[in-house]
Coordinates of N, CA and C in Angstrom, one line a residue:
X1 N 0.8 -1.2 0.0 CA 0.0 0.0 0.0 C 0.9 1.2 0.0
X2 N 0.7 2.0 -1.1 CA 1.3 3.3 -0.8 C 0.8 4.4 0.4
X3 N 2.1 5.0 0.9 CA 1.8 5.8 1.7 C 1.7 7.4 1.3
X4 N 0.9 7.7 2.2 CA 1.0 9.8 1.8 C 0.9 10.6 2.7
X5 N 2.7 9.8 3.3 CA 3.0 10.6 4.3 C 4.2 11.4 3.6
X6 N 4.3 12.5 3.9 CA 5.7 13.4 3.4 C 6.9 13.3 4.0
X7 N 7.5 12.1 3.7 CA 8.5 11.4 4.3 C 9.7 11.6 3.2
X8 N 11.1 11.5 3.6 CA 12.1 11.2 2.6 C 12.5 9.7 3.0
X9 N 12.2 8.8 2.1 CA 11.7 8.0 1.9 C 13.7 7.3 2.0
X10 N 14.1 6.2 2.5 CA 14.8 5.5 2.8 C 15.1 3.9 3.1
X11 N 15.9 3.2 2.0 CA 15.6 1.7 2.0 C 17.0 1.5 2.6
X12 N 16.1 1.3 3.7 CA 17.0 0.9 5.4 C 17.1 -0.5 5.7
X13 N 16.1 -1.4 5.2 CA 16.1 -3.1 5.4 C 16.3 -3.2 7.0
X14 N 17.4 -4.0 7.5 CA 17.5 -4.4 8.4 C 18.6 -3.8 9.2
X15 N 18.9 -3.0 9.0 CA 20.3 -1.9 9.5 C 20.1 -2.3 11.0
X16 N 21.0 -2.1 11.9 CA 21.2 -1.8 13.4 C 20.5 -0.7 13.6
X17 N 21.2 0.5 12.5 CA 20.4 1.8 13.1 C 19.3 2.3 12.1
X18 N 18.4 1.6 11.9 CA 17.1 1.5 11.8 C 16.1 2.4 12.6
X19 N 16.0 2.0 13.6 CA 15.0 2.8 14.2 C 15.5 4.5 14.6
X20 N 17.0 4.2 14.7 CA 17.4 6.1 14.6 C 16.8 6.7 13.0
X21 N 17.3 5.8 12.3 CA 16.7 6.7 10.6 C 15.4 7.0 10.7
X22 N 14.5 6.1 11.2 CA 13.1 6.2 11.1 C 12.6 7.3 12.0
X23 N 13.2 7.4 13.0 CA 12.9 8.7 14.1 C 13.4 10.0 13.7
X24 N 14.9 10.0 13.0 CA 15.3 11.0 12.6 C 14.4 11.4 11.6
X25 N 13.9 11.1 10.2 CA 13.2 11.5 9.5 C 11.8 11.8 9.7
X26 N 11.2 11.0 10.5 CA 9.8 11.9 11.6 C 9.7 12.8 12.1
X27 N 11.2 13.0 12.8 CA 11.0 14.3 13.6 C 11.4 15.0 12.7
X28 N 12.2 15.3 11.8 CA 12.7 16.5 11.2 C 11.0 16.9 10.4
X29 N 10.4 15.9 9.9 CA 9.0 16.4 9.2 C 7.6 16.8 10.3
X30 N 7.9 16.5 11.4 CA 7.5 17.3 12.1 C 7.4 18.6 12.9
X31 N 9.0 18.7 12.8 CA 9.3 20.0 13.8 C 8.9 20.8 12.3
X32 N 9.8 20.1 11.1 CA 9.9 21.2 10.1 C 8.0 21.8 9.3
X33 N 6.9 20.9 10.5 CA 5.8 21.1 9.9 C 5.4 20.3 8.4
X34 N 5.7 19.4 8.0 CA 5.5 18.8 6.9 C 4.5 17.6 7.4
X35 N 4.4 17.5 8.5 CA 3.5 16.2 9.1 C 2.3 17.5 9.9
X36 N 1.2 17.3 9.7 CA 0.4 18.7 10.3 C 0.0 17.9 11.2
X37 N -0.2 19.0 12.5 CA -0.8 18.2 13.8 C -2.4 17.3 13.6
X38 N -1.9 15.9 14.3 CA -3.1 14.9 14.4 C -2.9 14.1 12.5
X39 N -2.1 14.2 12.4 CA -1.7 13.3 11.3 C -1.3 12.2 11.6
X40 N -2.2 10.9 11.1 CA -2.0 9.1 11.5 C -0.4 8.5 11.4
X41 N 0.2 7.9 12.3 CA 1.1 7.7 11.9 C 1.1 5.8 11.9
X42 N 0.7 5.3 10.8 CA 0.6 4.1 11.0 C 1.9 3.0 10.6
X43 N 2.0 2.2 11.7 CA 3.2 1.5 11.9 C 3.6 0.8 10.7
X44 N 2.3 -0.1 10.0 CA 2.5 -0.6 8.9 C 3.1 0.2 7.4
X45 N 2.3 1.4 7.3 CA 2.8 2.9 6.3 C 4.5 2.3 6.2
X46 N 4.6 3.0 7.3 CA 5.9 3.9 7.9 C 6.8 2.5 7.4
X47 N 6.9 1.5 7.6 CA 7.8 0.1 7.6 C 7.7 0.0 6.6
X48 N 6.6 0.0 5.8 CA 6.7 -0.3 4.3 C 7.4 0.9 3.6
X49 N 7.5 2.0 4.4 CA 8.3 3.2 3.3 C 9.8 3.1 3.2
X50 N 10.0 2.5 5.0 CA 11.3 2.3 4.9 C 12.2 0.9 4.7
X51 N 10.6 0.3 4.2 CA 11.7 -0.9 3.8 C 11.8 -1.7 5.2
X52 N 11.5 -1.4 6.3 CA 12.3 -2.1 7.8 C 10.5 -3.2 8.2
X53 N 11.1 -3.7 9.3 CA 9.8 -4.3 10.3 C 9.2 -3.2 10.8
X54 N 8.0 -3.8 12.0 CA 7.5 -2.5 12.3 C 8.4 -2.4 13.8
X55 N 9.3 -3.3 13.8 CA 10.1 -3.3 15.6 C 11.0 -1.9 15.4
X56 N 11.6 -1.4 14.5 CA 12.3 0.2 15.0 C 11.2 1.3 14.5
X57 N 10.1 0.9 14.2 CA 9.3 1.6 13.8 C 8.5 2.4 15.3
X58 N 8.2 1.2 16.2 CA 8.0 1.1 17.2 C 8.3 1.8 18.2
X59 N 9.7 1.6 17.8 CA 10.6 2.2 19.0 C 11.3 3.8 18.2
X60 N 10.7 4.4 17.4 CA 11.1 5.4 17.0 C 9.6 6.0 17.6
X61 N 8.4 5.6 17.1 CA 7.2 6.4 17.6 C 7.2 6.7 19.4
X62 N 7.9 5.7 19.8 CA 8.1 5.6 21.7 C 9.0 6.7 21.7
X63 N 10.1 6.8 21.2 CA 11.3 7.9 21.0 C 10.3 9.6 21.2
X64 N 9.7 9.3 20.2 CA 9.4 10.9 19.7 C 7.7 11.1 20.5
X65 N 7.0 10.1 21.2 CA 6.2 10.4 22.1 C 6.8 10.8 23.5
X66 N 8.0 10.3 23.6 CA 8.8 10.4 24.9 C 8.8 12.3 25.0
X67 N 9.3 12.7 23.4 CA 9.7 14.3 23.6 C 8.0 15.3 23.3
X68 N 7.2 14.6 23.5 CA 5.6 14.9 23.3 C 5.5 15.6 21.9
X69 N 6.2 15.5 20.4 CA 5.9 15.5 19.0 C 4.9 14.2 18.9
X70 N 4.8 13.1 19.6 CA 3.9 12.3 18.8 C 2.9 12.0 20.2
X71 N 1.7 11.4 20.0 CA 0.8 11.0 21.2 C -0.2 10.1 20.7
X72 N -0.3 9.1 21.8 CA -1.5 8.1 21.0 C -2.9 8.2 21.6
X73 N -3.6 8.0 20.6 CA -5.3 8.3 20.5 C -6.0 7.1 20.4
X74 N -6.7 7.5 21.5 CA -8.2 5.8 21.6 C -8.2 5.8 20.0
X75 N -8.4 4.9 19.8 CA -9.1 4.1 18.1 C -8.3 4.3 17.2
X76 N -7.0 5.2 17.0 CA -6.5 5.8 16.6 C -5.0 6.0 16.2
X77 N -4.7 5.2 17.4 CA -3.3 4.6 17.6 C -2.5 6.5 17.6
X78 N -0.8 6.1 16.9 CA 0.0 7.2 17.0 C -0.1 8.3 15.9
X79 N -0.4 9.7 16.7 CA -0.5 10.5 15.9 C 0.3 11.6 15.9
X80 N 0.7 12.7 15.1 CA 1.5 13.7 15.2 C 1.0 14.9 16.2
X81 N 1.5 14.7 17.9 CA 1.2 15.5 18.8 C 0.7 17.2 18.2
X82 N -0.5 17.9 18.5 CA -0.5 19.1 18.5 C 0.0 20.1 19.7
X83 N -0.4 21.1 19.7 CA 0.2 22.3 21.0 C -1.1 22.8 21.4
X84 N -1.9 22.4 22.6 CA -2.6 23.8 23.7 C -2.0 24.7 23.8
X85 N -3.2 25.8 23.9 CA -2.6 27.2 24.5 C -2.3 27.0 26.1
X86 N -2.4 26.6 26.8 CA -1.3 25.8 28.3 C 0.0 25.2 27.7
X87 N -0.4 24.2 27.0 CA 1.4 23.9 27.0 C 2.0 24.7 26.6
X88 N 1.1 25.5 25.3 CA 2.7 26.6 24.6 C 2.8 27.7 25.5
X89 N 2.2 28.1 26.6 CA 1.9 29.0 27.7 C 3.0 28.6 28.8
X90 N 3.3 27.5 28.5 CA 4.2 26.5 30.1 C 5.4 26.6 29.0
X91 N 5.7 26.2 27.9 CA 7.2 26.2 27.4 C 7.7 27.4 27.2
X92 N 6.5 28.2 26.2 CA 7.5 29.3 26.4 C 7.8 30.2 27.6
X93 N 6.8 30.4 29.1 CA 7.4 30.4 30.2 C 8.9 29.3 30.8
X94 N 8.9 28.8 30.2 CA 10.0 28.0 30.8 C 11.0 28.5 29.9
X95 N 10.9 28.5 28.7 CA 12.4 29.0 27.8 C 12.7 30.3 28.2
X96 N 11.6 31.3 28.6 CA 12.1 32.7 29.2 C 13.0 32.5 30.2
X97 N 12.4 32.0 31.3 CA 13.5 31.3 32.4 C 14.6 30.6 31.9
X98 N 14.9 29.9 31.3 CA 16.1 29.2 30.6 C 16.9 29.9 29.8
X99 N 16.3 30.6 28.4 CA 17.2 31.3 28.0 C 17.7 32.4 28.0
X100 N 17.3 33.1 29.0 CA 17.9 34.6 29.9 C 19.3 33.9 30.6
X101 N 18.5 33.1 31.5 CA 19.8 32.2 32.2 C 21.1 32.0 31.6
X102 N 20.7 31.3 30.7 CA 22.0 30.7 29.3 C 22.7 31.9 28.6
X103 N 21.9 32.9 28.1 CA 22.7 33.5 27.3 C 23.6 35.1 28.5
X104 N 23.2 35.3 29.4 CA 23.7 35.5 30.6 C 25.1 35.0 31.1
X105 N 24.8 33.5 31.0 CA 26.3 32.9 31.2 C 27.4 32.8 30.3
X106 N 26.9 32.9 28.6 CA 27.4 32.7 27.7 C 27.8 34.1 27.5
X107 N 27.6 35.6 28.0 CA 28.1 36.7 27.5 C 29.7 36.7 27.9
X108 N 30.2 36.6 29.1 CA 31.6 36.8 29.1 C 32.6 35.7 28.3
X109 N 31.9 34.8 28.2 CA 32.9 33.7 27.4 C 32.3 34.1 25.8
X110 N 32.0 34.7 25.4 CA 31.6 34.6 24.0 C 32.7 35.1 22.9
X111 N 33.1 34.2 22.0 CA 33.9 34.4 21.3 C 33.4 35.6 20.1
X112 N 34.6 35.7 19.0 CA 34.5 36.2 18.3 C 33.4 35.6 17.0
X113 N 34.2 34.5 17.3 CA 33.0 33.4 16.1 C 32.1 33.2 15.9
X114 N 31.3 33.3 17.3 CA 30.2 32.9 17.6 C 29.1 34.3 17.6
X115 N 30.1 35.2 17.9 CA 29.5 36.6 17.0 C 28.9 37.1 16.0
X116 N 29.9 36.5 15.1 CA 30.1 36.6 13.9 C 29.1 35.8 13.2
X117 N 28.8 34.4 13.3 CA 28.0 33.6 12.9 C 26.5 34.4 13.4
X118 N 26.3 34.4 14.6 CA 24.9 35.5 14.8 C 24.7 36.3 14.1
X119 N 25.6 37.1 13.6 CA 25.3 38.6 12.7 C 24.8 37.7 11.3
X120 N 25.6 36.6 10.6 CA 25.0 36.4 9.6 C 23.5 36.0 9.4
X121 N 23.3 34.7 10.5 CA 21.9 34.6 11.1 C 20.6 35.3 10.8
X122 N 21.5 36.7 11.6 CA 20.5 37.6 11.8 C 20.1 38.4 10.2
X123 N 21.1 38.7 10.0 CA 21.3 39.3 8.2 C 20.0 38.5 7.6
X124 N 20.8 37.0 7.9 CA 19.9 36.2 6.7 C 18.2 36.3 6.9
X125 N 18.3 36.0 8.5 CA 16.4 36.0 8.7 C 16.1 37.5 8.4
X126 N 16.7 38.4 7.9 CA 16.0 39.7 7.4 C 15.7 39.6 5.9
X127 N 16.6 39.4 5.3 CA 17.3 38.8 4.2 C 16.3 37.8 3.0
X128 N 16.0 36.4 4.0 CA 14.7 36.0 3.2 C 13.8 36.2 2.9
X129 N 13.0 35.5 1.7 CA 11.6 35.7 1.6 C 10.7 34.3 1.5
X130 N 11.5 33.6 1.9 CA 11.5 31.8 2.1 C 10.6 31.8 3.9
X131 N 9.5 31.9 4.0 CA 9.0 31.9 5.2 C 8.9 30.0 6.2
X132 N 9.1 29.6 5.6 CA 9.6 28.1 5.6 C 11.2 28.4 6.5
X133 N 12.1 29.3 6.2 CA 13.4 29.3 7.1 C 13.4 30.1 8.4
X134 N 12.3 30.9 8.3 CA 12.4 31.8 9.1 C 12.9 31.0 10.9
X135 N 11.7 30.2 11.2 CA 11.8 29.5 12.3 C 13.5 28.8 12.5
X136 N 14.2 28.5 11.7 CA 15.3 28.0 11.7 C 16.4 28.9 11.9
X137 N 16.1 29.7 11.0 CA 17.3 30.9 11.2 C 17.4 31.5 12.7
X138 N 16.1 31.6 13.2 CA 15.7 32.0 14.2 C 16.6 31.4 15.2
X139 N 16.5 30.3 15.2 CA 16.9 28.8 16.4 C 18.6 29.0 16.0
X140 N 19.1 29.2 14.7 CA 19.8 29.2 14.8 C 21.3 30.1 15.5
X141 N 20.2 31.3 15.1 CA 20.7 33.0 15.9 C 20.8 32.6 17.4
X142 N 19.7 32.4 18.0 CA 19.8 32.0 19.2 C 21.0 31.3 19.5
X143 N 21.0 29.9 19.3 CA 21.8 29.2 19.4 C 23.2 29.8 19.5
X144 N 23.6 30.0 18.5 CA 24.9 31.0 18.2 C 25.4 31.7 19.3
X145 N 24.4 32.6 20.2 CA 24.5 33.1 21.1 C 24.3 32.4 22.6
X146 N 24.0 31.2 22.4 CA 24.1 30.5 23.7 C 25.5 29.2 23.9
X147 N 25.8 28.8 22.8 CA 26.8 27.8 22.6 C 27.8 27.8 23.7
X148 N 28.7 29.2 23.8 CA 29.8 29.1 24.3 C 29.4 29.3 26.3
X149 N 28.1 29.3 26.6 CA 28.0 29.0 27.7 C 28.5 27.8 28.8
X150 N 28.6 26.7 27.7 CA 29.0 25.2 28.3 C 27.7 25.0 28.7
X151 N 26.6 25.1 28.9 CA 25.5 24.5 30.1 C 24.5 23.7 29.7
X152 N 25.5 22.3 29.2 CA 25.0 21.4 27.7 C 23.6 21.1 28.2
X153 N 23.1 21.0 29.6 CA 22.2 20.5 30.1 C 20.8 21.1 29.5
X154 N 21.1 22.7 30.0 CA 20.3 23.6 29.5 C 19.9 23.6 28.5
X155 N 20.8 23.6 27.3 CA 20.6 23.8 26.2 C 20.0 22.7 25.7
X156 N 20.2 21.7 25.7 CA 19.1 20.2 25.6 C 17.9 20.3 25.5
X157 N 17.3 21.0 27.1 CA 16.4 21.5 27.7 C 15.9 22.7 26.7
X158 N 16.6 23.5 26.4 CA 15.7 24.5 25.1 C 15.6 23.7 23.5
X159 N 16.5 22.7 23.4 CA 16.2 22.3 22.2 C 14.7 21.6 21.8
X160 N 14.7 20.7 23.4 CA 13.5 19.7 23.6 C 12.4 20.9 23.1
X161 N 12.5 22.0 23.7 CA 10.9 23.5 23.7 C 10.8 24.0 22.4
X162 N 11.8 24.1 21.7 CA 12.2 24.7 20.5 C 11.5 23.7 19.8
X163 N 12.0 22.6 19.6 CA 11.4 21.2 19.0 C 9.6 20.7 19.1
X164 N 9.3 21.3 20.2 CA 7.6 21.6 20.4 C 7.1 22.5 19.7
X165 N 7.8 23.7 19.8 CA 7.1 24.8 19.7 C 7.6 25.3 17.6
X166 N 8.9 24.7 17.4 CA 9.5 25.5 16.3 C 8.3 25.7 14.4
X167 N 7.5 24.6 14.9 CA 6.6 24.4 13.3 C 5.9 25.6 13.7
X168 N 5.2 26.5 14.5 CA 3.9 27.0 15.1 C 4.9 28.5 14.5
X169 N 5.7 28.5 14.5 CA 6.7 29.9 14.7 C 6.6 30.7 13.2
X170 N 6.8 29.8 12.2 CA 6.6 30.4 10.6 C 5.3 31.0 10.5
X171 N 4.3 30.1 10.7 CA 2.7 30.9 10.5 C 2.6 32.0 11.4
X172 N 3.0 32.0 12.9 CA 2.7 33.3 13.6 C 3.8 34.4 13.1
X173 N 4.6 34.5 12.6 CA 5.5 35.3 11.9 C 4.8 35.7 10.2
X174 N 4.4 35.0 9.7 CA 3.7 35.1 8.9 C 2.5 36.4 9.2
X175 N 1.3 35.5 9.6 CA 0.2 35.8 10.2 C 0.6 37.7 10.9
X176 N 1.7 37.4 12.0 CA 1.7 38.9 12.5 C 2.4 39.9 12.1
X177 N 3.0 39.4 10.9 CA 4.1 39.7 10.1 C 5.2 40.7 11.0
X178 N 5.5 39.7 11.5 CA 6.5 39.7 12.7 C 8.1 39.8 12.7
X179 N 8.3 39.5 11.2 CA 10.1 39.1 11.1 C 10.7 40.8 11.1
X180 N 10.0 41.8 10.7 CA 10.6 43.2 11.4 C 11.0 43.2 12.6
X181 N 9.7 43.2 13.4 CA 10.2 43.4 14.6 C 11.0 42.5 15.5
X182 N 11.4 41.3 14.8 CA 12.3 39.9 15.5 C 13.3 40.5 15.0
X183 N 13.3 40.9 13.8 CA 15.2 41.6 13.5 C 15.5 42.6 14.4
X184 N 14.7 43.6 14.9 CA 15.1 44.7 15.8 C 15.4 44.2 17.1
X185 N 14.8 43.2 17.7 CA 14.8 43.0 18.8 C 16.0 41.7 18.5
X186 N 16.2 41.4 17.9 CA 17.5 40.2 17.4 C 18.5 40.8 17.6
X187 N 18.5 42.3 16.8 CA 19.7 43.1 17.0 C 20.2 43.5 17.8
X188 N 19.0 43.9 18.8 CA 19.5 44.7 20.3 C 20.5 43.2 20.8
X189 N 19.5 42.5 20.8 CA 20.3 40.9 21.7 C 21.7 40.9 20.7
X190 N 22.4 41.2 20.0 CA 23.5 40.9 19.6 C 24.1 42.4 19.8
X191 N 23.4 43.2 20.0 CA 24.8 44.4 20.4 C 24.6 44.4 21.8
X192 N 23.9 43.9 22.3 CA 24.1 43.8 24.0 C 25.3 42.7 24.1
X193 N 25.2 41.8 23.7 CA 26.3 40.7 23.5 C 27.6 41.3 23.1
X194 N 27.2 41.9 21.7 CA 28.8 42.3 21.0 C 29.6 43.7 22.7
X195 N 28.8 44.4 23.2 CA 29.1 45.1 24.1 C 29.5 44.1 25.7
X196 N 29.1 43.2 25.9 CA 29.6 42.6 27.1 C 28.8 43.0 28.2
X197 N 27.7 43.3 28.2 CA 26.2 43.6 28.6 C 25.4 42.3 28.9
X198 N 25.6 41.1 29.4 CA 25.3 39.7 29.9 C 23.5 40.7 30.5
X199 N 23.4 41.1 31.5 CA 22.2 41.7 32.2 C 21.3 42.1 31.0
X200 N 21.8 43.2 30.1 CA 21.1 43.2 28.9 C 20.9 42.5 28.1
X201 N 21.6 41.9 27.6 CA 21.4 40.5 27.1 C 20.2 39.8 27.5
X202 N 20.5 39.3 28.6 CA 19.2 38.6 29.8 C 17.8 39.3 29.5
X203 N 17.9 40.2 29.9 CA 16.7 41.5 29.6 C 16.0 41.3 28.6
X204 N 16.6 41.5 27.5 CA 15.8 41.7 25.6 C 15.8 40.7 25.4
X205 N 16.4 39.0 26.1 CA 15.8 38.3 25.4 C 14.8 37.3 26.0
X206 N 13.8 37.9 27.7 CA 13.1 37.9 27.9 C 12.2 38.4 27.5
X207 N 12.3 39.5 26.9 CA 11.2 40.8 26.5 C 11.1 40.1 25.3
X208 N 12.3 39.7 24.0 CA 12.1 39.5 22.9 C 10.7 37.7 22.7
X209 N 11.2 36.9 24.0 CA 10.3 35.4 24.0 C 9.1 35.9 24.4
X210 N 9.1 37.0 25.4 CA 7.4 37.2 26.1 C 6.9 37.5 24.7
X211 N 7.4 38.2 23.9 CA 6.4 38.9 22.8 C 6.3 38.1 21.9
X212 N 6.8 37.1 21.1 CA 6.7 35.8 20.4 C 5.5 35.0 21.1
X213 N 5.6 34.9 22.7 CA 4.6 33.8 23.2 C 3.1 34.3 23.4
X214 N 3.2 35.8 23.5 CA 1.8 36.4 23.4 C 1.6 36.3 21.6
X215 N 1.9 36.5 21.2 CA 1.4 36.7 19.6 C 1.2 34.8 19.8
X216 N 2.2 34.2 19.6 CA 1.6 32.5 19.4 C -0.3 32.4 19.9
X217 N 0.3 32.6 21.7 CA -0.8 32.5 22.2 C -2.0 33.1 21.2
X218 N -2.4 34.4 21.3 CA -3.1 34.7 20.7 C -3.4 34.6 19.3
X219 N -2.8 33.5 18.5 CA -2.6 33.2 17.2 C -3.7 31.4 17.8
X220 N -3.4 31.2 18.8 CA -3.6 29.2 19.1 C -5.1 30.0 19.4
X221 N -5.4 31.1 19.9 CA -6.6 31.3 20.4 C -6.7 31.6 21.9
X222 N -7.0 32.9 21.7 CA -6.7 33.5 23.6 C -5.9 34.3 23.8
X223 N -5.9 35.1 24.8 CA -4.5 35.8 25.4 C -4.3 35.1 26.5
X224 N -3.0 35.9 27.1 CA -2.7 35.3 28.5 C -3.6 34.8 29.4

């Protein structure tokens, strides 16, 4: 039976790492939005696209229910997890707390490179007209500026939130037509950095998540 799931499609047979391919390419089609929320994910599809059994099939859908991208439904079996306005309310309160934290610790160690890489980032999410990168470039800017922190823990911990939240991010940028004002407030967080301003730093890029999470929110339906 053909499947018509938007998969890149991979003849994996019996590999060892089987069930990593099979997860890897789920999740990337889901964070990257190509799987839309409450999309069926059926074990038999999925095995037959990749060629494998349905045993790393199994254990890739356990994988990515573990990080709440997938969840299973009475009658329904595994589906591609959606977002409440509570949970996107609870993560992005938690990444405000986390990524103030992080990029705080990361201002006095921050290299030149890591600088440097930011500014392009930043350039670029001005730069496109590809609304499909925006959310990435985004993750990536960030990132840039949290790396040289060391606080691998943390960052884990914002990947996991980013990975919930990152498909939702293109449409409400879209929708609020938002990527101006993320470049201004991008910029400040990179000349508060390029200046050695860790407190400012902290500052704007609380101010810059609260105002992402009120627009989401109010995009999912509701305000605070």
């Amino acid at each position: 039976m053909a499947s018509n799931l938007k998969l890149k499609s991979i003849d994996i047979g019996n590999r060892a790492s089987a069930g990593s391919i099979v997860y890897d390419s789920l999740r990337k089609a889901i964070i990257d939005g190509e799987l839309e929320d409450g999309t069926p994910l059926r074990q038999d599809d999925i095995a037959c696209q990749f060629n494998t059994s349905r045993i790393p099939v199994r254990e890739a859908l356990s994988k990515l229910e573990q990080e709440g991208l997938v969840t299973n439904r009475r009658y329904r079996g595994a589906v591609v997890a959606g977002i409440s306005h509570r949970e996107a309310s609870e993560i992005f309160d938690f990444r405000i707390l986390m990524e103030s934290e992080v990029i705080a610790a990361s201002v006095p160690k921050m290299t030149s490179a890591s600088l440097s890489k930011a500014r392009a980032y930043c350039d670029e999410f001005r730069r496109t007209d590809d609304s499909k990168s925006w959310s990435k470039l985004n993750r990536k800017f960030h990132y840039s500026l949290y790396r040289d922190s060391g606080l691998k823990y943390h960052l884990d911990m914002i990947d996991n939130a980013l990975d919930r939240t990152e498909r939702y991010v293109d449409t409400q940028l879209s929708i609020s037509h938002g990527v101006e004002k993320a470049h201004r407030e991008h910029l400040a967080i990179l000349e508060a950095c390029e200046n050695g301003n860790a407190e400012l730093a902290a500052r704007l890029t609380r101010e810059h998540i609260s105002s992402v999470r009120d627009e989401l929110l109010e995009h999912l339906g509701g305000g605070r």
